[in-house]
């Protein structure tokens, strides 16, 4: 089978590098086009980008010449966007208008009514919004994935959705890789906690309700729940850990909830999408798990781990969940989105 | 003024060392007696204990000979207990029975009805329980301070008490110094979060209600509230950070609550106790504070810092608070307790 | 091909766990026997050992019942020893005497004249010492691998050996995983450097000379050089970094030395041993590499990386080298030793 | 006694903040003038600078209005320079020409023949170079302190100077605070070592020889020795640790060298300069000291600690030394330089 050519918008930054690493050796996709800012245009990627991840830059990509972030540069139909939020809006729209499918990690279009905020294990049906984007006069479309901390929380909540989630209070302990590069100054985080991440709490609180909401024709009916979050940065490399207390409208025993976690599977597993982990949400029974350093890389970073489900003295239950923020919470999330789109025939 | 001689039970461990450091140069107290386990008895302190804190062991204490943890060893009337919970019960009782005032950091007696769980800025009146301990046939008494994470939370809540605290959900990010020595293995915590601390959540949930409760003759009427906590270990040296969401029975504006923080002062400040910080709870207005590494050592570690008060989408308000766990949450807490007892005439 | 059954002595500790992880899925070897201390004997491994590495304990091993560390327990012919040094001497000898090939990571027998201190890329010929062990009345034999920091240094030096190494001054920055479990207390290493590791400097200084020495019939002729080391612990998880200054008896240009690094290959690569990395010593040209977190896991942790070769104002040249201490410096080292022994027919 | 007014050039950066913190409460000096870049000019300091150190910005300084870095702005006669190297040359010269005494932490003038590279405990006599600066047509003068890692090394070497230092090989493990702000990205250093710091090795190798050299009328006769250094960044907040091997021309016993450390005292101690620590170089006998987190803050960060003196198999001796890089290696170094200048009458 011939691989599908894909491009990466914003290829030189940290998220762009994560896309390139995650797509290295992908069975369906092959990175053949890279877009970045003027500073990089015309340079081979290995000169334009300082590789910051483990190991070496994949060789085939290293030789690609960086292009302008314009659709007329022969970009493939499918492009992943790792654009910085400050520039993503116009560029992503230009690509969508020109007929590209933009699978974006940027926050810019996430909350627009006709844009899916997709987590394939939770809301594959939201993809149907795409046809409404044509009303914008676009030949292509934009699909987004959530903010990294939101992914951890919503995946941790997804198996509980049948029990009627009504209230959630979450506290995050987020890895430094989530802040991009150079991101957090080491002088700020060595042996420290920073109890603030600009804009993060608002994103978690609103995105969660859209993700867990229902497709309703031309928009998403948000989950009728209240979510409150406290976001913190901690000296961890990869993996956002979240503690969560939840209220459920349908009372259930601990045992029933754990069974719901154990039984949870979804569309990507059914379709055997290449990046779909065997267990999208893995409940760990050890009393001190999940832990970011020990659990973030399960199944190439795509499995979200949950543990410590117990009763909460204020709401009903509480638990811990954790996701690899640059894989399941960014590059891997977008690639899984694209795989679902391919499997459902959107890219023909 | 001649200094009051004090002893330290469990002098060689981490909490014991914190007592000795905190008491170094104290204007009222002088450490003249040290008790520890058989392994150390008869040795000079500098041989018995491997000093693990910054700088050097205070010289005068270094020369003291370690004694058995028995009251007949000429221990002073006032002894601080840094005993391990596994042995504290019998030893502390023996000292109290023999006429000593045991000001203990151990958890063993905290929840007994006639034992004050004292935080002088919050519940100085609870000291009146002491007279009920005589009914046990004790000539002395036991006074306790809370668990380190509980101190951070209750001090952060104290200025809100007049508004009627009814529900609290708290998540801690706790420093490694809170686990004693050797405590947490570095292999477990370098670049990691451990979302579990044995017994900690139960302690926070119960102690908070006693501390914020009311003296009622021969017992404490617990605060009629519900508290739920999530306890985590993070790679921080000193300072437990807590995010908290609270419900209040009397609605108030953000401005009123911040004014309550700014106005908060208490008995230790009025009495000008030597270890009382000028502002026991300091509200920081910067959007990213408090931070353990930058704020834990304010006023020798005795000031608890609070920040980020804002509305909560689920309960009423949420905020961050932070306390130095081995000072305000252990050694300094106990010393302040003893200072209050001296000021109120209990040690005559 | 039927796999060769292997055992692990000291299976529950950190080195034992590293053996089990490294051998999981090994094409030649299958772990079928585990030995540990009395506390664990008779229990299934998953009960006897608290798994401390990333991910989960390999399932097949988890079900094995832990045996006594005695040869009469039907241990396979080939056993890897992860025994603590305090008990390794007698147990390893008993197994060798009874006909087992003990491939040991323990330090106990490393410096004995008839025991190979084997690094297959450097001194495969030293294996010939094995026949001399029969003179001890042993039916089997003991083969050892070096101390973890020594591996990093000797592999970094190996390509320079043809130029006549005469003096080496090395400083290590060692990961916490090298200290076993619980190993270094987090209170000692968070945001800190400990400039001392008991016994480490002596091991590096003596082992290096034996490893780089020549097989001389019934013993090893040590390299006639002087080695001085400074050993430090740093807050890194995996990967020992070493800075080294060296004097060479045959003067060479920087270019010649870098070519020697680039050209370096050895017996394990020729024999295509399963754990042999394609480039045993990889010279990195970036000015700030190798780095433990980014380079330790190359080729499953078996590639040693070198960088920053430049002239030294005191000796001749200086460079940085780095190796994964629990893989290339322990479990992987021993497994590669065993693979060489199989390939050379020692285990028939 | 009326305090001497002082200014700080480059007041808003990390080094500038360290000057302001170190000078807070200084018995001789009072900060009354602040200079910074155009972006800050005209603003009160508390608006111009984001305070990054522990605790709060000193109040009196917070209210000062930031000035242009020009001598005509009524800057005091004595100014400390925390200028970035990219702009320090011209500005420092302009101030010196206009009659100011510029006590600079910048590297720009350190190696000029008529500029003292001053460490008061080592080379107080080098101050005599100042009169030669008048030949430049300057009414004032420039005095510099060394690079932060050089301070640690030279103070560790100073007590050995009488024994004739001929060769030094040093490896540093440097704190992140030495890189300024934002400095090292946390993504680069969490759980990692970076074996490269741009320009650092060259500075250590050349500055050391000037500092340990002899005043020779109109220039400094450099120490006739060879110094080689390996510079590394480690995840430590404050305190540069250095391992060093040295050759001495006059052989001495370990005991004699340790006595030399114990006996070492110098001009600042004799003059009782306010920032002079009682023991400028403190030899610690514990086998695992000095450690940056535990020893960097001794005597407000001004004491350099040394330990582990032992024989070296290649050169003669080896040891570990450590200094607080932003205090003894920067702000405190410059303030001590200014104190010496005041005591010797240069500022009349």
mmCIF file of N, CA, C and O in Angstrom, chain B residues 14 52-54 176-177 180-190 235-238, chain C residues 14 52-54 176-177 180-190 235-238:
data_model
loop_
_atom_site.group_PDB
_atom_site.id
_atom_site.type_symbol
_atom_site.label_atom_id
_atom_site.label_comp_id
_atom_site.label_asym_id
_atom_site.label_seq_id
_atom_site.Cartn_x
_atom_site.Cartn_y
_atom_site.Cartn_z
ATOM 1 N N UNK B 14 14.972 12.966 61.327
ATOM 2 C CA UNK B 14 14.846 14.210 60.576
ATOM 3 C C UNK B 14 14.035 15.248 61.344
ATOM 4 O O UNK B 14 14.397 16.421 61.386
ATOM 5 N N UNK B 52 21.714 16.020 58.573
ATOM 6 C CA UNK B 52 21.280 16.021 57.172
ATOM 7 C C UNK B 52 20.796 17.378 56.681
ATOM 8 O O UNK B 52 20.429 17.529 55.517
ATOM 9 N N UNK B 53 20.751 18.368 57.557
ATOM 10 C CA UNK B 53 20.241 19.685 57.143
ATOM 11 C C UNK B 53 21.386 20.564 56.648
ATOM 12 O O UNK B 53 22.548 20.193 56.741
ATOM 13 N N UNK B 54 21.045 21.729 56.124
ATOM 14 C CA UNK B 54 22.061 22.650 55.635
ATOM 15 C C UNK B 54 23.002 23.030 56.782
ATOM 16 O O UNK B 54 22.605 23.036 57.943
ATOM 17 N N UNK B 176 9.640 16.264 49.514
ATOM 18 C CA UNK B 176 10.242 15.010 49.971
ATOM 19 C C UNK B 176 10.696 15.071 51.416
ATOM 20 O O UNK B 176 10.785 14.042 52.085
ATOM 21 N N UNK B 177 10.962 16.266 51.942
ATOM 22 C CA UNK B 177 11.414 16.333 53.335
ATOM 23 C C UNK B 177 10.314 15.906 54.285
ATOM 24 O O UNK B 177 10.587 15.580 55.435
ATOM 25 N N UNK B 180 10.550 12.119 55.946
ATOM 26 C CA UNK B 180 11.614 11.666 56.821
ATOM 27 C C UNK B 180 12.828 11.209 56.049
ATOM 28 O O UNK B 180 12.976 11.515 54.866
ATOM 29 N N UNK B 181 13.704 10.470 56.727
ATOM 30 C CA UNK B 181 14.940 10.031 56.092
ATOM 31 C C UNK B 181 15.139 8.548 56.337
ATOM 32 O O UNK B 181 14.992 8.126 57.463
ATOM 33 N N UNK B 182 15.478 7.720 55.344
ATOM 34 C CA UNK B 182 15.732 8.100 53.962
ATOM 35 C C UNK B 182 14.472 8.457 53.185
ATOM 36 O O UNK B 182 14.565 9.048 52.126
ATOM 37 N N UNK B 183 13.301 8.120 53.679
ATOM 38 C CA UNK B 183 12.079 8.568 53.012
ATOM 39 C C UNK B 183 11.941 8.060 51.599
ATOM 40 O O UNK B 183 12.158 6.888 51.328
ATOM 41 N N UNK B 184 11.588 8.960 50.698
ATOM 42 C CA UNK B 184 11.332 8.578 49.320
ATOM 43 C C UNK B 184 12.652 8.278 48.603
ATOM 44 O O UNK B 184 13.586 9.068 48.670
ATOM 45 N N UNK B 185 12.716 7.138 47.924
ATOM 46 C CA UNK B 185 13.909 6.807 47.140
ATOM 47 C C UNK B 185 14.008 7.758 45.958
ATOM 48 O O UNK B 185 13.008 8.054 45.299
ATOM 49 N N UNK B 186 15.224 8.227 45.684
ATOM 50 C CA UNK B 186 15.373 9.158 44.562
ATOM 51 C C UNK B 186 14.952 8.495 43.256
ATOM 52 O O UNK B 186 14.434 9.154 42.364
ATOM 53 N N UNK B 187 15.144 7.188 43.141
ATOM 54 C CA UNK B 187 14.739 6.491 41.915
ATOM 55 C C UNK B 187 13.228 6.598 41.702
ATOM 56 O O UNK B 187 12.735 6.453 40.590
ATOM 57 N N UNK B 188 12.480 6.836 42.769
ATOM 58 C CA UNK B 188 11.023 6.960 42.641
ATOM 59 C C UNK B 188 10.567 8.368 42.282
ATOM 60 O O UNK B 188 9.467 8.548 41.770
ATOM 61 N N UNK B 189 11.364 9.370 42.575
ATOM 62 C CA UNK B 189 10.827 10.733 42.495
ATOM 63 C C UNK B 189 11.551 11.658 41.515
ATOM 64 O O UNK B 189 11.021 12.709 41.157
ATOM 65 N N UNK B 190 12.747 11.297 41.054
ATOM 66 C CA UNK B 190 13.427 12.167 40.077
ATOM 67 C C UNK B 190 12.545 12.291 38.828
ATOM 68 O O UNK B 190 12.218 11.293 38.194
ATOM 69 N N UNK B 235 8.854 16.260 43.307
ATOM 70 C CA UNK B 235 10.293 16.460 43.551
ATOM 71 C C UNK B 235 10.631 17.888 43.988
ATOM 72 O O UNK B 235 11.268 18.645 43.258
ATOM 73 N N UNK B 236 10.173 18.230 45.170
ATOM 74 C CA UNK B 236 10.420 19.525 45.802
ATOM 75 C C UNK B 236 11.072 19.217 47.133
ATOM 76 O O UNK B 236 10.759 18.188 47.744
ATOM 77 N N UNK B 237 11.979 20.061 47.593
ATOM 78 C CA UNK B 237 12.675 19.775 48.840
ATOM 79 C C UNK B 237 11.822 20.120 50.058
ATOM 80 O O UNK B 237 11.578 19.270 50.909
ATOM 81 N N UNK B 238 11.423 21.363 50.165
ATOM 82 C CA UNK B 238 10.673 21.835 51.327
ATOM 83 C C UNK B 238 9.476 22.640 50.861
ATOM 84 O O UNK B 238 9.599 23.484 49.972
ATOM 85 N N UNK C 14 17.017 -4.364 42.157
ATOM 86 C CA UNK C 14 16.974 -3.487 40.984
ATOM 87 C C UNK C 14 17.751 -4.077 39.812
ATOM 88 O O UNK C 14 17.300 -4.014 38.664
ATOM 89 N N UNK C 52 9.843 -1.943 39.933
ATOM 90 C CA UNK C 52 10.156 -0.517 40.038
ATOM 91 C C UNK C 52 10.477 0.143 38.700
ATOM 92 O O UNK C 52 10.725 1.340 38.627
ATOM 93 N N UNK C 53 10.483 -0.639 37.634
ATOM 94 C CA UNK C 53 10.843 -0.075 36.330
ATOM 95 C C UNK C 53 9.589 0.399 35.601
ATOM 96 O O UNK C 53 8.474 0.196 36.058
ATOM 97 N N UNK C 54 9.782 1.054 34.465
ATOM 98 C CA UNK C 54 8.652 1.535 33.676
ATOM 99 C C UNK C 54 7.785 0.342 33.272
ATOM 100 O O UNK C 54 8.261 -0.780 33.097
ATOM 101 N N UNK C 176 21.056 8.159 39.576
ATOM 102 C CA UNK C 176 20.611 7.543 40.824
ATOM 103 C C UNK C 176 20.267 6.063 40.662
ATOM 104 O O UNK C 176 20.334 5.302 41.634
ATOM 105 N N UNK C 177 19.934 5.637 39.455
ATOM 106 C CA UNK C 177 19.603 4.220 39.289
ATOM 107 C C UNK C 177 20.813 3.328 39.533
ATOM 108 O O UNK C 177 20.667 2.135 39.766
ATOM 109 N N UNK C 180 21.054 1.315 43.140
ATOM 110 C CA UNK C 180 20.112 0.304 43.597
ATOM 111 C C UNK C 180 18.878 0.929 44.221
ATOM 112 O O UNK C 180 18.604 2.112 44.024
ATOM 113 N N UNK C 181 18.146 0.103 44.969
ATOM 114 C CA UNK C 181 16.900 0.592 45.555
ATOM 115 C C UNK C 181 16.850 0.199 47.019
ATOM 116 O O UNK C 181 17.130 -0.957 47.320
ATOM 117 N N UNK C 182 16.527 1.073 47.957
ATOM 118 C CA UNK C 182 16.123 2.456 47.738
ATOM 119 C C UNK C 182 17.270 3.377 47.354
ATOM 120 O O UNK C 182 17.027 4.467 46.885
ATOM 121 N N UNK C 183 18.506 2.973 47.539
ATOM 122 C CA UNK C 183 19.615 3.782 47.062
ATOM 123 C C UNK C 183 19.683 5.157 47.694
ATOM 124 O O UNK C 183 19.547 5.295 48.909
ATOM 125 N N UNK C 184 19.878 6.157 46.875
ATOM 126 C CA UNK C 184 20.059 7.516 47.359
ATOM 127 C C UNK C 184 18.721 8.086 47.836
ATOM 128 O O UNK C 184 17.728 8.019 47.117
ATOM 129 N N UNK C 185 18.710 8.647 49.031
ATOM 130 C CA UNK C 185 17.483 9.291 49.532
ATOM 131 C C UNK C 185 17.202 10.539 48.710
ATOM 132 O O UNK C 185 18.114 11.299 48.399
ATOM 133 N N UNK C 186 15.919 10.737 48.380
ATOM 134 C CA UNK C 186 15.602 11.924 47.581
ATOM 135 C C UNK C 186 15.973 13.196 48.333
ATOM 136 O O UNK C 186 16.356 14.186 47.732
ATOM 137 N N UNK C 187 15.888 13.171 49.641
ATOM 138 C CA UNK C 187 16.260 14.357 50.420
ATOM 139 C C UNK C 187 17.726 14.720 50.211
ATOM 140 O O UNK C 187 18.144 15.852 50.432
ATOM 141 N N UNK C 188 18.531 13.745 49.814
ATOM 142 C CA UNK C 188 19.958 14.019 49.580
ATOM 143 C C UNK C 188 20.243 14.542 48.176
ATOM 144 O O UNK C 188 21.289 15.150 47.949
ATOM 145 N N UNK C 189 19.399 14.283 47.228
ATOM 146 C CA UNK C 189 19.805 14.539 45.837
ATOM 147 C C UNK C 189 18.914 15.518 45.080
ATOM 148 O O UNK C 189 19.324 16.028 44.027
ATOM 149 N N UNK C 190 17.725 15.829 45.585
ATOM 150 C CA UNK C 190 16.895 16.818 44.863
ATOM 151 C C UNK C 190 17.650 18.151 44.793
ATOM 152 O O UNK C 190 18.012 18.719 45.816
ATOM 153 N N UNK C 235 21.329 14.396 40.112
ATOM 154 C CA UNK C 235 19.906 14.034 40.007
ATOM 155 C C UNK C 235 19.470 13.701 38.583
ATOM 156 O O UNK C 235 18.704 14.421 37.952
ATOM 157 N N UNK C 236 19.998 12.598 38.092
ATOM 158 C CA UNK C 236 19.690 12.063 36.766
ATOM 159 C C UNK C 236 19.170 10.656 37.002
ATOM 160 O O UNK C 236 19.623 9.982 37.924
ATOM 161 N N UNK C 237 18.230 10.201 36.199
ATOM 162 C CA UNK C 237 17.668 8.874 36.421
ATOM 163 C C UNK C 237 18.568 7.760 35.889
ATOM 164 O O UNK C 237 18.964 6.859 36.624
ATOM 165 N N UNK C 238 18.875 7.807 34.607
ATOM 166 C CA UNK C 238 19.668 6.763 33.955
ATOM 167 C C UNK C 238 20.753 7.414 33.112
ATOM 168 O O UNK C 238 20.472 8.356 32.376
#
